[in-house]
XYZ file of C-alpha atoms in Angstrom:
414
model
C 60.270 -91.289 -85.351
C 60.565 -88.044 -83.231
C 63.827 -85.916 -82.907
C 63.763 -86.844 -79.161
C 63.664 -90.600 -79.614
C 66.359 -90.437 -82.482
C 68.699 -88.345 -79.862
C 67.698 -90.859 -77.200
C 69.278 -93.527 -79.234
C 72.616 -91.852 -79.637
C 75.286 -92.904 -77.557
C 76.948 -90.372 -75.281
C 80.502 -90.704 -74.264
C 81.947 -88.665 -71.233
C 85.474 -88.537 -70.831
C 86.547 -87.567 -66.904
C 84.739 -88.980 -64.135
C 85.093 -86.158 -61.840
C 82.505 -83.883 -60.471
C 81.896 -82.539 -63.910
C 81.815 -85.749 -65.644
C 79.415 -87.646 -62.972
C 77.157 -84.571 -62.787
C 76.879 -84.740 -66.582
C 75.836 -88.110 -66.676
C 73.297 -87.941 -63.995
C 71.974 -84.438 -65.308
C 71.419 -86.256 -68.883
C 69.330 -89.127 -67.100
C 67.513 -86.626 -64.872
C 66.572 -84.451 -67.638
C 65.359 -87.591 -69.643
C 67.963 -88.965 -71.848
C 67.482 -92.791 -72.182
C 70.168 -93.774 -74.695
C 73.403 -95.323 -74.112
C 75.556 -93.502 -71.737
C 79.436 -94.329 -70.913
C 81.656 -92.609 -68.335
C 85.284 -92.932 -68.802
C 87.409 -92.657 -65.737
C 91.487 -92.772 -65.822
C 91.504 -93.628 -62.243
C 90.596 -97.057 -60.675
C 88.536 -95.500 -57.997
C 84.905 -95.362 -57.766
C 84.275 -91.619 -58.776
C 84.838 -88.975 -55.910
C 84.739 -85.489 -54.803
C 87.990 -83.755 -54.333
C 87.456 -81.023 -51.852
C 87.631 -83.502 -49.016
C 90.837 -84.878 -50.148
C 92.572 -81.501 -48.559
C 90.725 -81.782 -45.434
C 88.934 -84.854 -43.840
C 90.475 -87.494 -45.867
C 93.952 -85.980 -45.815
C 93.593 -85.825 -42.082
C 92.219 -89.193 -41.492
C 88.739 -88.302 -40.534
C 87.219 -89.984 -43.755
C 88.380 -92.853 -45.845
C 87.305 -91.503 -49.124
C 84.750 -89.284 -50.856
C 82.893 -91.175 -53.233
C 80.087 -89.785 -54.606
C 76.779 -91.153 -53.607
C 75.367 -92.043 -57.251
C 73.832 -95.244 -58.219
C 75.373 -95.800 -61.467
C 74.038 -99.292 -62.467
C 70.398 -98.063 -61.217
C 70.774 -95.090 -63.737
C 72.047 -97.176 -66.486
C 75.450 -95.625 -66.615
C 78.270 -97.658 -67.908
C 81.161 -96.855 -65.544
C 84.584 -97.801 -67.118
C 87.372 -97.063 -64.583
C 91.261 -97.293 -65.163
C 90.488 -96.515 -68.690
C 92.948 -93.446 -69.927
C 91.729 -91.879 -72.952
C 94.882 -91.261 -75.406
C 93.226 -89.941 -78.816
C 90.231 -88.690 -80.562
C 89.452 -89.388 -84.186
C 86.814 -86.811 -84.978
C 86.160 -88.385 -88.567
C 85.416 -91.800 -87.158
C 83.902 -90.503 -84.071
C 86.171 -92.791 -82.014
C 88.114 -92.341 -78.937
C 91.451 -94.280 -78.687
C 92.083 -96.090 -75.082
C 94.422 -98.742 -74.135
C 91.588 -101.025 -74.164
C 90.727 -100.310 -77.501
C 88.555 -97.598 -79.579
C 85.363 -96.419 -78.132
C 82.872 -95.106 -80.573
C 80.557 -91.952 -79.664
C 77.668 -90.133 -81.300
C 77.876 -87.292 -78.728
C 81.171 -86.686 -76.680
C 81.528 -84.768 -73.553
C 85.090 -83.586 -72.425
C 85.280 -83.444 -68.752
C 88.830 -84.394 -67.928
C 89.573 -81.524 -65.273
C 92.772 -80.309 -64.555
C 96.247 -81.503 -63.547
C 98.547 -79.904 -60.864
C 101.694 -78.016 -61.855
C 104.800 -79.588 -60.760
C 108.156 -77.886 -59.716
C 110.999 -78.790 -62.296
C 113.452 -81.024 -61.457
C 111.211 -82.545 -58.434
C 110.103 -85.597 -60.122
C 111.205 -88.396 -58.329
C 112.617 -86.692 -55.251
C 111.799 -88.420 -52.058
C 109.318 -86.436 -49.824
C 107.885 -84.223 -52.452
C 103.741 -84.556 -52.692
C 101.326 -83.152 -54.793
C 97.655 -83.450 -53.753
C 95.051 -84.064 -56.575
C 93.817 -87.611 -56.531
C 92.609 -89.898 -53.691
C 95.915 -91.735 -54.098
C 97.779 -88.637 -53.646
C 96.048 -87.909 -50.359
C 96.512 -91.613 -49.257
C 100.366 -91.152 -49.495
C 100.439 -87.972 -47.894
C 98.024 -88.689 -45.107
C 100.575 -91.031 -42.978
C 103.370 -88.650 -43.676
C 101.609 -85.959 -42.037
C 100.425 -88.024 -39.363
C 104.030 -88.292 -38.428
C 104.442 -84.425 -37.951
C 107.478 -83.905 -39.922
C 108.584 -80.328 -40.565
C 106.627 -79.470 -43.725
C 107.466 -76.847 -46.492
C 104.169 -75.919 -48.688
C 105.391 -74.420 -52.062
C 102.353 -71.782 -52.996
C 100.442 -69.530 -51.058
C 97.295 -69.590 -53.338
C 94.170 -71.034 -52.317
C 95.221 -74.665 -52.328
C 98.446 -73.839 -50.530
C 96.686 -72.319 -47.642
C 94.612 -75.470 -47.535
C 97.528 -77.405 -47.268
C 99.073 -75.391 -44.492
C 95.959 -75.703 -42.531
C 95.891 -79.329 -42.679
C 99.588 -79.611 -41.869
C 99.339 -77.529 -39.041
C 96.112 -79.162 -37.732
C 98.187 -82.467 -37.905
C 100.838 -80.928 -35.750
C 103.426 -80.020 -38.475
C 105.656 -77.364 -37.993
C 104.878 -75.670 -41.485
C 106.739 -72.751 -43.844
C 104.889 -71.713 -46.905
C 107.200 -70.409 -49.537
C 105.536 -68.199 -52.053
C 107.282 -66.841 -55.398
C 105.332 -63.770 -55.576
C 105.629 -60.606 -53.087
C 102.240 -61.676 -51.495
C 99.877 -64.190 -50.614
C 96.997 -64.913 -53.667
C 98.931 -62.627 -55.836
C 97.169 -64.258 -58.990
C 93.722 -63.987 -57.528
C 92.834 -60.891 -55.280
C 94.422 -57.225 -55.071
C 97.062 -56.471 -52.773
C 94.819 -54.562 -50.121
C 92.644 -57.504 -49.833
C 95.202 -60.047 -49.435
C 97.262 -58.019 -46.919
C 95.010 -59.140 -43.961
C 94.813 -62.793 -45.279
C 98.718 -63.055 -44.963
C 98.508 -62.415 -41.416
C 96.238 -65.630 -40.849
C 99.579 -67.698 -41.441
C 101.229 -66.289 -38.586
C 98.135 -66.435 -36.346
C 98.058 -70.253 -37.143
C 101.633 -70.670 -36.485
C 102.847 -71.121 -39.959
C 105.841 -69.208 -41.283
C 105.204 -67.192 -44.235
C 108.245 -66.508 -46.743
C 107.160 -64.423 -49.783
C 109.101 -63.164 -52.923
C 111.171 -66.473 -52.554
C 111.625 -68.703 -55.540
C 112.454 -72.447 -55.268
C 115.811 -73.129 -56.971
C 115.572 -76.915 -56.083
C 114.678 -79.528 -53.888
C 116.654 -82.441 -52.094
C 115.725 -84.959 -49.955
C 115.118 -83.169 -46.558
C 115.253 -79.725 -47.740
C 114.160 -77.187 -49.864
C 116.675 -74.628 -51.574
C 115.899 -71.158 -52.079
C 117.408 -69.141 -54.948
C 118.759 -66.581 -52.377
C 120.833 -69.510 -50.809
C 118.615 -70.674 -48.029
C 117.955 -73.981 -47.094
C 114.777 -74.950 -45.366
C 114.583 -78.220 -43.487
C 111.707 -80.271 -44.962
C 110.549 -83.688 -43.981
C 107.853 -83.433 -46.419
C 107.257 -80.977 -49.222
C 103.841 -80.110 -50.660
C 103.672 -78.434 -53.948
C 100.401 -76.437 -54.602
C 101.344 -73.925 -57.348
C 98.119 -74.096 -59.555
C 96.941 -76.329 -61.996
C 96.369 -76.447 -65.999
C 93.533 -78.102 -67.888
C 94.293 -81.810 -68.617
C 93.930 -81.364 -72.238
C 97.305 -82.501 -73.581
C 96.069 -85.828 -75.331
C 93.727 -83.379 -77.566
C 96.612 -81.720 -79.339
C 96.208 -82.290 -83.088
C 92.570 -83.552 -82.634
C 90.743 -80.678 -84.272
C 89.562 -79.754 -80.615
C 90.335 -75.593 -80.218
C 92.629 -75.153 -77.319
C 93.234 -71.768 -75.771
C 96.702 -70.528 -74.873
C 95.996 -71.642 -71.249
C 95.543 -75.038 -72.446
C 91.776 -75.123 -71.920
C 89.292 -76.368 -74.435
C 87.555 -73.389 -76.204
C 84.038 -73.815 -75.812
C 81.401 -71.538 -76.854
C 78.582 -70.086 -74.880
C 77.003 -73.477 -75.002
C 79.707 -75.407 -73.960
C 80.244 -76.803 -77.591
C 83.833 -77.398 -78.739
C 84.973 -76.776 -82.327
C 84.125 -80.180 -83.582
C 80.365 -81.291 -84.426
C 78.974 -83.228 -81.277
C 81.616 -82.603 -78.835
C 81.205 -80.609 -75.573
C 83.489 -79.438 -72.757
C 82.629 -78.738 -69.185
C 84.470 -77.972 -65.878
C 88.165 -77.365 -65.230
C 89.303 -78.192 -68.765
C 86.900 -75.618 -70.614
C 86.750 -71.969 -70.793
C 83.612 -70.346 -71.994
C 82.496 -66.653 -73.051
C 81.070 -64.573 -70.323
C 78.527 -62.063 -71.539
C 78.019 -61.129 -68.131
C 81.853 -60.179 -67.507
C 82.555 -59.680 -71.526
C 85.367 -62.047 -71.428
C 86.271 -65.656 -71.756
C 86.500 -67.291 -68.332
C 88.369 -70.510 -67.070
C 87.120 -71.443 -63.722
C 88.851 -74.141 -61.554
C 86.410 -74.450 -59.010
C 83.784 -76.993 -57.704
C 80.628 -75.034 -58.346
C 81.454 -74.677 -62.168
C 81.810 -78.335 -62.379
C 78.306 -78.614 -61.001
C 76.484 -76.214 -62.728
C 77.845 -76.758 -66.285
C 76.734 -80.245 -66.789
C 73.159 -79.086 -66.521
C 73.778 -76.851 -69.511
C 75.620 -79.590 -71.364
C 72.684 -81.938 -70.669
C 69.926 -79.685 -71.888
C 71.824 -78.920 -74.989
C 72.419 -82.263 -76.057
C 68.705 -83.261 -75.516
C 67.904 -79.910 -77.493
C 69.472 -81.635 -80.293
C 72.560 -79.545 -80.483
C 74.737 -82.536 -79.975
C 74.892 -83.941 -83.396
C 76.687 -80.838 -84.813
C 73.868 -79.009 -86.530
C 73.413 -75.488 -85.298
C 72.392 -74.933 -81.492
C 68.911 -73.623 -82.439
C 66.789 -71.316 -80.246
C 66.290 -74.089 -77.558
C 69.964 -74.324 -76.905
C 70.901 -72.906 -73.421
C 73.554 -70.190 -72.743
C 76.227 -70.893 -69.901
C 76.929 -67.784 -68.229
C 76.945 -68.376 -64.567
C 78.347 -66.157 -61.667
C 81.394 -67.967 -60.512
C 81.618 -69.260 -57.078
C 84.090 -71.046 -54.842
C 84.951 -71.590 -51.233
C 88.040 -72.196 -49.280
C 88.476 -73.497 -45.637
C 91.683 -71.997 -44.084
C 93.262 -71.242 -40.827
C 89.654 -71.576 -39.125
C 87.905 -69.339 -41.649
C 85.395 -70.010 -44.215
C 85.964 -67.881 -47.130
C 83.737 -67.269 -50.118
C 83.808 -65.752 -53.474
C 81.328 -64.991 -55.971
C 81.647 -63.201 -59.389
C 84.666 -61.845 -61.224
C 86.259 -58.633 -60.061
C 88.305 -57.734 -63.146
C 87.036 -54.525 -64.725
C 85.629 -53.248 -61.492
C 85.791 -49.518 -60.833
C 84.935 -49.457 -57.091
C 86.243 -51.626 -54.069
C 84.245 -51.362 -50.781
C 84.935 -52.938 -47.404
C 82.275 -54.403 -45.082
C 83.801 -54.826 -41.640
C 87.089 -54.539 -40.202
C 89.705 -56.873 -41.850
C 91.522 -57.203 -38.750
C 88.585 -58.954 -37.281
C 86.989 -62.335 -37.631
C 84.324 -61.468 -40.076
C 84.283 -59.031 -43.143
C 83.798 -58.824 -46.776
C 84.751 -56.931 -49.657
C 82.540 -55.995 -52.543
C 83.392 -54.833 -56.060
C 81.128 -52.608 -58.311
C 81.181 -51.476 -62.020
C 79.015 -48.916 -62.923
C 77.129 -48.804 -59.673
C 76.324 -52.604 -59.747
C 77.993 -55.496 -57.815
C 80.287 -57.572 -60.028
C 82.096 -59.772 -57.200
C 81.961 -60.137 -53.462
C 84.630 -61.793 -51.005
C 83.216 -63.056 -47.725
C 85.125 -63.901 -44.724
C 82.824 -65.381 -42.213
C 79.748 -63.594 -43.666
C 77.921 -66.161 -45.604
C 74.754 -63.987 -45.878
C 76.958 -61.095 -47.584
C 77.869 -64.194 -50.101
C 74.167 -65.470 -50.610
C 72.768 -61.871 -50.889
C 75.391 -60.643 -52.960
C 75.407 -63.501 -55.494
C 71.825 -62.686 -56.357
C 72.549 -58.858 -56.505
C 75.520 -59.971 -59.166
C 72.756 -61.879 -61.162
C 70.153 -58.779 -61.056
C 72.725 -56.177 -61.692
C 70.784 -53.526 -59.899
C 72.410 -50.121 -59.062
C 73.490 -50.039 -55.418
C 74.074 -47.413 -52.779
C 77.858 -47.433 -51.786
C 77.337 -45.893 -48.639
C 74.684 -48.775 -47.763
C 77.225 -51.376 -49.191
C 80.096 -50.041 -46.766
C 77.621 -50.492 -43.910
C 78.209 -54.045 -42.368
C 75.058 -53.337 -40.551
C 72.763 -53.150 -43.559
C 72.072 -56.335 -45.268
C 73.239 -56.548 -48.898
C 69.827 -57.140 -50.307
C 68.940 -53.537 -48.732
C 71.862 -51.659 -50.348
C 69.834 -50.901 -53.634
C 70.093 -47.175 -54.755
């Protein structure tokens, strides 16, 4: 029996039916895996894409965002409404309410769960937006156009505020930090982005901690009370890995599964991919935890290839195993703007602007040692596309050409 045939007889179980889990299952079939393949989803819904939840689904322009995947035709056993509660590595079994699920190779793709404000559980009118059910609950609320308080001025908070304004709500955004996107971008870059709130008719209050939420109002630590017919909390997310405590799967301080360069975990035959996993980036010289759609799309291809290469059974990865070291990428649609980001700017030594940040379209480029390491593009998709390729090739650039918005980035080599 060939090694390939042997691997094709092994059952692969994937925990999590979001983008990362679904794409792992699809990639395994596309790359030739013919063995048993099971996808476990905690929600009862057909697997769906999340970005439309804060846009089309939330605003009633679409009923759902189900993936266009023929699971039955691909021979993928889809078990919905199946929450995994434990992992017994010695037995190669998962625990679920419906009974144990054995595996030969396991892929952890459980995603992330939204952070909540302490003391707000069960308070009427307080909403999170992570699931299809969340969007279904929030959609009629926004349609009634109440005064809405959005807690958090990060990427997701801005998207909440955008949707609420489009629905006709009066919107106030409250941020504990002294500026928007404080955890994501430098102050000089976020300064022009803060003006977008006012232009869209949303009030922005920074440096304001929420002391509590009561029905109909949000209480700030400085004594102010904000009227709120609805409160939407968007203060970040954490890897959904609590159920892995004590299983032998190594977790980092941020709760992420500590995957290696091949997206393998500390347990034999167990991989991790997407929002729940961090990975070492040789490109950036540090471990990255990337909570974005593109990571959940790209990582599964590496996982599938490595399972098929024979790394899944716990032996050494071998020379044929693929390394996962992407250029991280994400986008955000907010206040009528299409914002894109590629790379990782930590460790950069030079920041260069392309265009006027007061205008409708501009970019920021970060260089390290003369090479591009990250680019933020607002309404300049060509900068993003060309910049992403330049990051991959790490060619030296001429800063004067980079700073000239009329010069294509692809022509900015030194």
